[in-house]
mmCIF file of C-alpha atoms and ligand atoms in Angstrom:
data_model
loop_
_atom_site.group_PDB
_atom_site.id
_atom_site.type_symbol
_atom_site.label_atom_id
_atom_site.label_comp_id
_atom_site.label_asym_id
_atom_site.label_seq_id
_atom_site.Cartn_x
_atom_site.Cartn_y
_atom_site.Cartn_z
ATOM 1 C CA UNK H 1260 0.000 0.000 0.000
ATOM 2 C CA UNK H 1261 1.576 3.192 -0.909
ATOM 3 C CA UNK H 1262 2.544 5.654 2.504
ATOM 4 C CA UNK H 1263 0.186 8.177 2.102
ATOM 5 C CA UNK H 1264 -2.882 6.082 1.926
ATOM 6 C CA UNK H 1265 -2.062 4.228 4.949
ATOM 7 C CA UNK H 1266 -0.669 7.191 7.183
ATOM 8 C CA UNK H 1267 -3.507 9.932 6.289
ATOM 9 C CA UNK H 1268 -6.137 7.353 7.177
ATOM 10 C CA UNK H 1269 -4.274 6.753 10.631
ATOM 11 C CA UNK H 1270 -5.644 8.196 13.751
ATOM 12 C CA UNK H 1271 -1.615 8.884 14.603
ATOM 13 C CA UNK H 1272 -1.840 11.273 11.497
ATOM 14 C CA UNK H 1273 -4.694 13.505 13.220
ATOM 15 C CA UNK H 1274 -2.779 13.267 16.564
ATOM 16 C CA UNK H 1275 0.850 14.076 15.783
ATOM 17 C CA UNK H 1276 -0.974 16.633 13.351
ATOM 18 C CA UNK H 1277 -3.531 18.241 15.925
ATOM 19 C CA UNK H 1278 -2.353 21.622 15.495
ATOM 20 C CA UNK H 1279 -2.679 21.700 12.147
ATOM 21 C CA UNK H 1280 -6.839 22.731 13.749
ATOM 22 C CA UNK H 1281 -9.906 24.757 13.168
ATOM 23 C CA UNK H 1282 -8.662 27.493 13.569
ATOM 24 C CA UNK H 1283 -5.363 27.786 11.371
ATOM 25 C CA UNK H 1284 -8.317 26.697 8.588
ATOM 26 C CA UNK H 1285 -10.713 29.708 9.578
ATOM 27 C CA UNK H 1286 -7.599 31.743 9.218
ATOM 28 C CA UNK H 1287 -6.899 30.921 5.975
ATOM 29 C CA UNK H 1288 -10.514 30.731 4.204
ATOM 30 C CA UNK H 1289 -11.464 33.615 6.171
ATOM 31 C CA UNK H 1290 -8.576 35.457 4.189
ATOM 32 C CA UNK H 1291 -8.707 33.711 0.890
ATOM 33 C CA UNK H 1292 -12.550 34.310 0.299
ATOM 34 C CA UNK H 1293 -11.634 38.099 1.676
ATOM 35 C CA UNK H 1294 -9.514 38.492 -1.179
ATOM 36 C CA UNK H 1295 -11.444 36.630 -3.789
ATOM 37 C CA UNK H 1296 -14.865 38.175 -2.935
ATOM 38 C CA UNK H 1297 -16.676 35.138 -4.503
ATOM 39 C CA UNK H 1298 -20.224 34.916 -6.338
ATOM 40 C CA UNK H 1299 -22.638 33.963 -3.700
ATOM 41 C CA UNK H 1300 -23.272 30.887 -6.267
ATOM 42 C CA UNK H 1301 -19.832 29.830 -6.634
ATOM 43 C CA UNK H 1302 -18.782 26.399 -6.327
ATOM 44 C CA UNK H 1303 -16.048 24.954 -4.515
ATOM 45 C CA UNK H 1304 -14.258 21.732 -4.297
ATOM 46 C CA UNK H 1305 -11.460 21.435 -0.908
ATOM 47 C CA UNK H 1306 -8.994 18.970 -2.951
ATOM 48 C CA UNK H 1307 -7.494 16.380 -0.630
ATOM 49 C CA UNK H 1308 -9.729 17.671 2.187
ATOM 50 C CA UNK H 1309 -8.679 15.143 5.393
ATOM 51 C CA UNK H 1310 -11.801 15.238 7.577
ATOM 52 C CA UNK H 1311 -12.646 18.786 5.564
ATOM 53 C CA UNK H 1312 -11.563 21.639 8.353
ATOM 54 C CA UNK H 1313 -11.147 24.152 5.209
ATOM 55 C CA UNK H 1314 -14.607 23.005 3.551
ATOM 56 C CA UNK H 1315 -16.416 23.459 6.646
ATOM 57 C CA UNK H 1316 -15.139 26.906 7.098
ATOM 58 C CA UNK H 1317 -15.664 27.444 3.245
ATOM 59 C CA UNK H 1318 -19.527 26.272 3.685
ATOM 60 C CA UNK H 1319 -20.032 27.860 6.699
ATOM 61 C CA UNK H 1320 -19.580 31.167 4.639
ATOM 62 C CA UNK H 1321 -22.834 30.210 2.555
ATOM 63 C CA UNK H 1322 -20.930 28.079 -0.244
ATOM 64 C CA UNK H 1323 -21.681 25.457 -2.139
ATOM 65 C CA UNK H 1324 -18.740 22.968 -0.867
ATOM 66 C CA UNK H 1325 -17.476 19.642 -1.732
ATOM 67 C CA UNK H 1326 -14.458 17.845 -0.269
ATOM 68 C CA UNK H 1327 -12.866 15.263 -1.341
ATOM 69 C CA UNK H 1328 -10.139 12.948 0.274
ATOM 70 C CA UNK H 1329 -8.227 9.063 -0.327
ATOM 71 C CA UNK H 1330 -8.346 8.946 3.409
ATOM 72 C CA UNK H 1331 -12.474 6.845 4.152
ATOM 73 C CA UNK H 1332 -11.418 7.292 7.487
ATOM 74 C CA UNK H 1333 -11.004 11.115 7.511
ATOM 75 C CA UNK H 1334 -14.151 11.255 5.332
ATOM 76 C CA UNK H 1335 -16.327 9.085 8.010
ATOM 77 C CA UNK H 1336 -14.949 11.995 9.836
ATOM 78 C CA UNK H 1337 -15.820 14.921 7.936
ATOM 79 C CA UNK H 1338 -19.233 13.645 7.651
ATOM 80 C CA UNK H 1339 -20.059 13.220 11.580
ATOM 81 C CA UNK H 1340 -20.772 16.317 11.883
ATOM 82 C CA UNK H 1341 -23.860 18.421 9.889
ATOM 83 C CA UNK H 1342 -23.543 18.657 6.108
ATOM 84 C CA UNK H 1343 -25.050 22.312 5.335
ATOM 85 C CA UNK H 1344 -23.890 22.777 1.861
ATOM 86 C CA UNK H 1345 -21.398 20.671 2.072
ATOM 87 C CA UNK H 1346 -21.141 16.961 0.323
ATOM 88 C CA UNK H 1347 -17.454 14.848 1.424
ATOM 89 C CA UNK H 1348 -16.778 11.802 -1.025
ATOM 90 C CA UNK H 1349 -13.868 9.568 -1.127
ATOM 91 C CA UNK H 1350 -12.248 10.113 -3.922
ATOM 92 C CA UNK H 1351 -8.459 9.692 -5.655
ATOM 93 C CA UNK H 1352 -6.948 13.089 -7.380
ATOM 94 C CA UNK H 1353 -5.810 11.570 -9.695
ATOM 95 C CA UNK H 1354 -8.787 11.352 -11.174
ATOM 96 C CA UNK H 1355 -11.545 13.762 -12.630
ATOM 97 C CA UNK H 1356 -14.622 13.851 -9.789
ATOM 98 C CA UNK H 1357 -16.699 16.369 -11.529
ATOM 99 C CA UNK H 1358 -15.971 17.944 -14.858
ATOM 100 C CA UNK H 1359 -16.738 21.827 -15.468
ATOM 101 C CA UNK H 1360 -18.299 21.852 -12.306
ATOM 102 C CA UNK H 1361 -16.140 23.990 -9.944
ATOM 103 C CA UNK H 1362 -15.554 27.992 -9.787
ATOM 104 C CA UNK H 1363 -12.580 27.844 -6.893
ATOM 105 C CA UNK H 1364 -10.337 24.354 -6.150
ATOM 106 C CA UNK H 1365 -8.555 24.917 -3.086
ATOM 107 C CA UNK H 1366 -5.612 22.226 -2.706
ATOM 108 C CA UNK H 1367 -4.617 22.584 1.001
ATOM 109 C CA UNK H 1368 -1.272 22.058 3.483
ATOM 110 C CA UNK H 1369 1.060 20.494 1.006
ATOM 111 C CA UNK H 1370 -2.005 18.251 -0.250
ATOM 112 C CA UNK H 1371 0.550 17.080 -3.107
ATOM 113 C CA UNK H 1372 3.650 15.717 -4.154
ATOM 114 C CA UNK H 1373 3.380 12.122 -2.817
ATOM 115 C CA UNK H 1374 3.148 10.571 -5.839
ATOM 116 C CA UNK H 1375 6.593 8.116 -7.201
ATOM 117 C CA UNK H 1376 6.084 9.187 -10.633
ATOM 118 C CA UNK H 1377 5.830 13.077 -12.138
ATOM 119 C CA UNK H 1378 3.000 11.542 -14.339
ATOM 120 C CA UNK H 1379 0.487 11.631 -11.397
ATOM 121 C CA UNK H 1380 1.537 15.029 -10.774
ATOM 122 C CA UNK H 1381 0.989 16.235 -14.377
ATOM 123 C CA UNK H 1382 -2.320 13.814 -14.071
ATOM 124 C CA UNK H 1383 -3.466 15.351 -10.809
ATOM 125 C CA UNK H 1384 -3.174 18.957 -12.471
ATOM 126 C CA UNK H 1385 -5.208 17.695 -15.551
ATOM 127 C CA UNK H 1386 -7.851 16.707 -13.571
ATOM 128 C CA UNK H 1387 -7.939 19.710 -12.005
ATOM 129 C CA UNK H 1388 -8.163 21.663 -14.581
ATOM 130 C CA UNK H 1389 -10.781 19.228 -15.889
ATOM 131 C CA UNK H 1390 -13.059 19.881 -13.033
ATOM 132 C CA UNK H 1391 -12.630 23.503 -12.948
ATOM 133 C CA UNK H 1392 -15.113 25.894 -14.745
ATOM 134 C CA UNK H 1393 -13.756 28.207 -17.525
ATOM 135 C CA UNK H 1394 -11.251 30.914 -15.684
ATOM 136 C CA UNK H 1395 -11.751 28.533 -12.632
ATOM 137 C CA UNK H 1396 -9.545 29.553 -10.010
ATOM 138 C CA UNK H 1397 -7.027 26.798 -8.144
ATOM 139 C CA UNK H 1398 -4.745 28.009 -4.946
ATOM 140 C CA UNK H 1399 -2.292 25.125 -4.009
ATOM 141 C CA UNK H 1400 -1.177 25.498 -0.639
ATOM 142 C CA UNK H 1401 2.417 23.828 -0.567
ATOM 143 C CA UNK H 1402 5.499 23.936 1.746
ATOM 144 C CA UNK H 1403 8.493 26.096 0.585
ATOM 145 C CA UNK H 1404 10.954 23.430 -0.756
ATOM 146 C CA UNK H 1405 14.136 26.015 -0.183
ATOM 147 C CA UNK H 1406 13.408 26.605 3.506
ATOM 148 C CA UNK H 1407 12.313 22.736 4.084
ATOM 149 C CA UNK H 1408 15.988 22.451 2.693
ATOM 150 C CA UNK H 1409 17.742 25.121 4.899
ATOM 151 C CA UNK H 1410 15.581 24.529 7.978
ATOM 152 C CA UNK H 1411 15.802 20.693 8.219
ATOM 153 C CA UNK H 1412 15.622 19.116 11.648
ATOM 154 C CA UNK H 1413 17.014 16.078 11.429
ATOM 155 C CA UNK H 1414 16.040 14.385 15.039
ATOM 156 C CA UNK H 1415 12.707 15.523 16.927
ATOM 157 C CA UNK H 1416 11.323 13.680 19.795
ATOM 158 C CA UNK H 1417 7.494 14.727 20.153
ATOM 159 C CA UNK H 1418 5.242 13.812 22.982
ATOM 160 C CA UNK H 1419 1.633 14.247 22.170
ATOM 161 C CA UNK H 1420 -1.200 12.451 24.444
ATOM 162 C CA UNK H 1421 1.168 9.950 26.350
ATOM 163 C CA UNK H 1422 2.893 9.141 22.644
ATOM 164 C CA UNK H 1423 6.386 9.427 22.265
ATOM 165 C CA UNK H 1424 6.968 10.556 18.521
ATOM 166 C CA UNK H 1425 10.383 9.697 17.161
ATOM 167 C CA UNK H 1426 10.710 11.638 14.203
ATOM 168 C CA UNK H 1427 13.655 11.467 11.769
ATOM 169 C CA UNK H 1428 14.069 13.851 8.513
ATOM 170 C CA UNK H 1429 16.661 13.423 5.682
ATOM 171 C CA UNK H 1430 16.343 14.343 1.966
ATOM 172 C CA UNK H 1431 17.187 12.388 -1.158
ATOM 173 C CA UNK H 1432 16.446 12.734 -5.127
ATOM 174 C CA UNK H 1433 14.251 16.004 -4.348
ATOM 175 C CA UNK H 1434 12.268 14.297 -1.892
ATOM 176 C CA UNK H 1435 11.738 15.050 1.667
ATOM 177 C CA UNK H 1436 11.644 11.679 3.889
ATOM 178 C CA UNK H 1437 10.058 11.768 7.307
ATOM 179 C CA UNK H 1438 10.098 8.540 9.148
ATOM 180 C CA UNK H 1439 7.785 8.806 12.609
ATOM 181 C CA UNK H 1440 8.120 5.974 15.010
ATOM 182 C CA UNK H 1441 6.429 5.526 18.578
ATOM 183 C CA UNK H 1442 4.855 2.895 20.886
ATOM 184 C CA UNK H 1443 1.519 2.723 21.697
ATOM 185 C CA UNK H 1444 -0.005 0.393 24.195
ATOM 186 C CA UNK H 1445 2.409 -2.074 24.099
ATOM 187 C CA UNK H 1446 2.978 -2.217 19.965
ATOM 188 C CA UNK H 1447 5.741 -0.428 17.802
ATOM 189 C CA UNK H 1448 4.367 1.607 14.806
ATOM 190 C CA UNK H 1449 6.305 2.724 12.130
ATOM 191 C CA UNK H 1450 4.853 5.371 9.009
ATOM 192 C CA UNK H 1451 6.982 7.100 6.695
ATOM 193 C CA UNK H 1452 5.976 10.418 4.430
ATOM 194 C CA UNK H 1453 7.883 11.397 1.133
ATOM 195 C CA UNK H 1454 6.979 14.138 -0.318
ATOM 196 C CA UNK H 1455 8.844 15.924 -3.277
ATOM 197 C CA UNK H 1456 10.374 19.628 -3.183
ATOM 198 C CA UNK H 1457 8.965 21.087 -6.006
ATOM 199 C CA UNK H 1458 9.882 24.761 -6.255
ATOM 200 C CA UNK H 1459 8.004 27.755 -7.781
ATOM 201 C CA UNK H 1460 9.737 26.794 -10.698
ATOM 202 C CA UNK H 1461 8.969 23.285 -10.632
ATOM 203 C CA UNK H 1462 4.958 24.865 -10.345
ATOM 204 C CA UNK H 1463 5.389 26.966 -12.665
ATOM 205 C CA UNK H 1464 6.775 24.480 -15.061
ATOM 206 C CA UNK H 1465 3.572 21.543 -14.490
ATOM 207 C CA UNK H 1466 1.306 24.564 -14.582
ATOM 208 C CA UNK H 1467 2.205 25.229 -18.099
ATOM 209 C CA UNK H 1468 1.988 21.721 -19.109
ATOM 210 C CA UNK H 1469 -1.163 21.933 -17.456
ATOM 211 C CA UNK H 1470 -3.091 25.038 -18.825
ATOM 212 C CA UNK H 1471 -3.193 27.080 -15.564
ATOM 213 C CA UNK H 1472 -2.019 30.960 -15.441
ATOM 214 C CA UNK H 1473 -0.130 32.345 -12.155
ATOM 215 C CA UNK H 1474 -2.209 35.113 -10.685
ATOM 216 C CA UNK H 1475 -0.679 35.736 -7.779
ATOM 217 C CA UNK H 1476 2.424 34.009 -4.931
ATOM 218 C CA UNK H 1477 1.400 34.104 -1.595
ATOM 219 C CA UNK H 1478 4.197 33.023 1.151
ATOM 220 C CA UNK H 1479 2.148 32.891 4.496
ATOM 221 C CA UNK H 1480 -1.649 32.390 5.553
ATOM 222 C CA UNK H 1481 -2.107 35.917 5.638
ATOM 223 C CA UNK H 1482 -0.995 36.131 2.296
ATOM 224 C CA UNK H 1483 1.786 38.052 2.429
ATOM 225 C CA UNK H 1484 4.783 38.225 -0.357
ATOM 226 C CA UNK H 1485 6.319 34.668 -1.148
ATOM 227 C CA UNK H 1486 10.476 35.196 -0.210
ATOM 228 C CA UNK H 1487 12.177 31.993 -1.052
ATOM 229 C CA UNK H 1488 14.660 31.932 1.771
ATOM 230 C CA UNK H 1489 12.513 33.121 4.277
ATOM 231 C CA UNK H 1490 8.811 31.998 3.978
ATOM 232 C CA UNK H 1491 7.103 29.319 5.521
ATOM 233 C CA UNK H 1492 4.566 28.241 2.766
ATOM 234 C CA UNK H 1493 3.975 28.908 -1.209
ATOM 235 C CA UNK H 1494 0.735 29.294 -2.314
ATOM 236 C CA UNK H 1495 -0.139 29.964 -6.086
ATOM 237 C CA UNK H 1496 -3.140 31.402 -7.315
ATOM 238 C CA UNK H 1497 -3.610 30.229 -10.385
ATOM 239 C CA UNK H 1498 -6.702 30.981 -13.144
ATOM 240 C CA UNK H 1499 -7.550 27.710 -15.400
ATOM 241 C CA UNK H 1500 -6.142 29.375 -18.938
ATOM 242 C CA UNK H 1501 -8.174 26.749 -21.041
ATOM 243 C CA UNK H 1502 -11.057 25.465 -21.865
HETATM 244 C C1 SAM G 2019 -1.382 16.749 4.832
HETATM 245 S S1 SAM G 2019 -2.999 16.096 4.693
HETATM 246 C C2 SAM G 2019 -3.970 17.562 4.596
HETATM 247 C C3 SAM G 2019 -5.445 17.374 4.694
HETATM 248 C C4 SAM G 2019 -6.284 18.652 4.642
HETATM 249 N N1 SAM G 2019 -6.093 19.386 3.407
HETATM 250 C C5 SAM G 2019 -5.982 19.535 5.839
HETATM 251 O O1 SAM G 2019 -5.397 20.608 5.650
HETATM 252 O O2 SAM G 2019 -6.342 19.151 6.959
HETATM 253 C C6 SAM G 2019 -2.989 15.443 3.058
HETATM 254 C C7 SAM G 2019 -4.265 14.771 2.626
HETATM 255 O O3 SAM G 2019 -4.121 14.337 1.265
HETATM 256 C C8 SAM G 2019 -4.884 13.149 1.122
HETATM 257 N N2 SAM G 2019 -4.452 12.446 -0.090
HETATM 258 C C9 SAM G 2019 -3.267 11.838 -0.319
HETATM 259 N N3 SAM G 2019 -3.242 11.312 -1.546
HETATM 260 C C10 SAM G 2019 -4.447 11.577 -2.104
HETATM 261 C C11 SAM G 2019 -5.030 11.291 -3.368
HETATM 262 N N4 SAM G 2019 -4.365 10.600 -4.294
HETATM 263 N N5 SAM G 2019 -6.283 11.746 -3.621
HETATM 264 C C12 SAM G 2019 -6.973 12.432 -2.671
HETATM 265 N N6 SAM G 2019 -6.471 12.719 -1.452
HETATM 266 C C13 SAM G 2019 -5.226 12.297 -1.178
HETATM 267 C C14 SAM G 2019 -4.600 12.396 2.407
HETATM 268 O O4 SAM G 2019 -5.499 11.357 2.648
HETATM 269 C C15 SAM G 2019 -4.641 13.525 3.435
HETATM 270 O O5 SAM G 2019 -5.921 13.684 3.997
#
């Protein structure tokens, strides 16, 4: 089974990522739909949604909202609590889940690059743009590659709920490899992530292959200027330049 479909639908996933919450999502809708200023019809699809923080927040604003995820766990999730204008399917990227249907995508907290081969990539993005209405609007939410580089701790011991996370970090062929190990009532676990370090060249490269336009590079949650040294996330606005 390939790591991201068994560690995503892991409970250990949602605890060693707790603070990735609620709130850090409001943050970021809130100031995404600021700036956009949306159509009160407009449609949106959270891409890769886990158990759909950012959709909620999306639909809570009065939007039609979909989420989709790999994870049937997270979606069980995402579906416990009330579905107002919001629908949650389990679904893979890769492939198209509803053609000419969406006005925003939003792909979310490095939501990408797990994939062994750049074909899924470029196959992900197709689908995208696939699903996306004409001059749809995608934002893809990713880590910045150069400071994941510069920044990298190696060793990290992290101790969430009585769980000793043992978390180790190296990086080969453009790839970023986490390896998390703890105990848990008496049994060793083991999960790995490995997720590439595309660049804003590397994005800007697929999105041309792709048929997607840069608006605009965002390098924080309150969408400040992208600086490749120095900020913490790259986000690209991008306008589907197709049809
Ligand atoms: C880092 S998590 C972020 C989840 C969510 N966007 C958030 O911010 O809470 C990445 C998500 O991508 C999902 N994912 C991985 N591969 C996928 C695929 N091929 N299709 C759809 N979702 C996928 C995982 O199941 C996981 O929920």
């Amino acid at each position: 089974m390939p790591w991201y479909k068994e560690w995503f639908n892991s409970p250990y996933y949602h605890k060693l990522y707790g603070g990735r919450d609620k709130t850090e999502a409001e943050q970021l809708v809130s100031n995404l739909l600021d700036f956009f200023n949306p159509d009160s019809k407009a449609v949106f699809l959270d891409l890769a949604c886990g158990k759909g923080r950012h959709a909620r927040q999306i639909a809570n604003r009065g939007f039609v909202t979909y989420g989709v995820d790999l994870s049937s766990e997270s979606i069980l999730a995402a579906r416990s609590e009330p579905l107002i204008n919001l629908t949650f399917d389990v679904h893979d990227m890769r492939q198209v889940y509803k053609a000419n249907t969406f006005d925003y995508i939003f792909n979310l907290f490095t939501s990408f690059g797990y994939f062994d081969s750049e074909n899924d990539t470029i196959l992900t993005l197709n689908s995208v743009n696939s699903e996306l209405k004409s001059q749809g609007i995608f934002v893809q939410d990713y880590f910045n590659a150069n400071k994941v580089i510069h920044q990298l701790v190696p060793h990290e011991l992290k101790s969430i709920d009585g769980i000793d996370f043992e978390i180790e970090k190296h990086i080969a062929d453009k790839r970023v490899y986490k390896s998390i190990k703890f105990k848990d009532q008496g049994y060793d676990y083991r999960f790995c992530e490995q997720v590439s370090l595309y660049t804003l060249d590397d994005f800007k490269s697929f999105y041309k292959q792709t048929g997607f336009e840069i608006l605009h590079v965002f390098g924080d949650y309150n969408l400040g200027h992208f600086n490749e040294l120095e900020s913490d996330r790259l986000i690209l606005v991008s306008k589907k330049s197709n049809s």
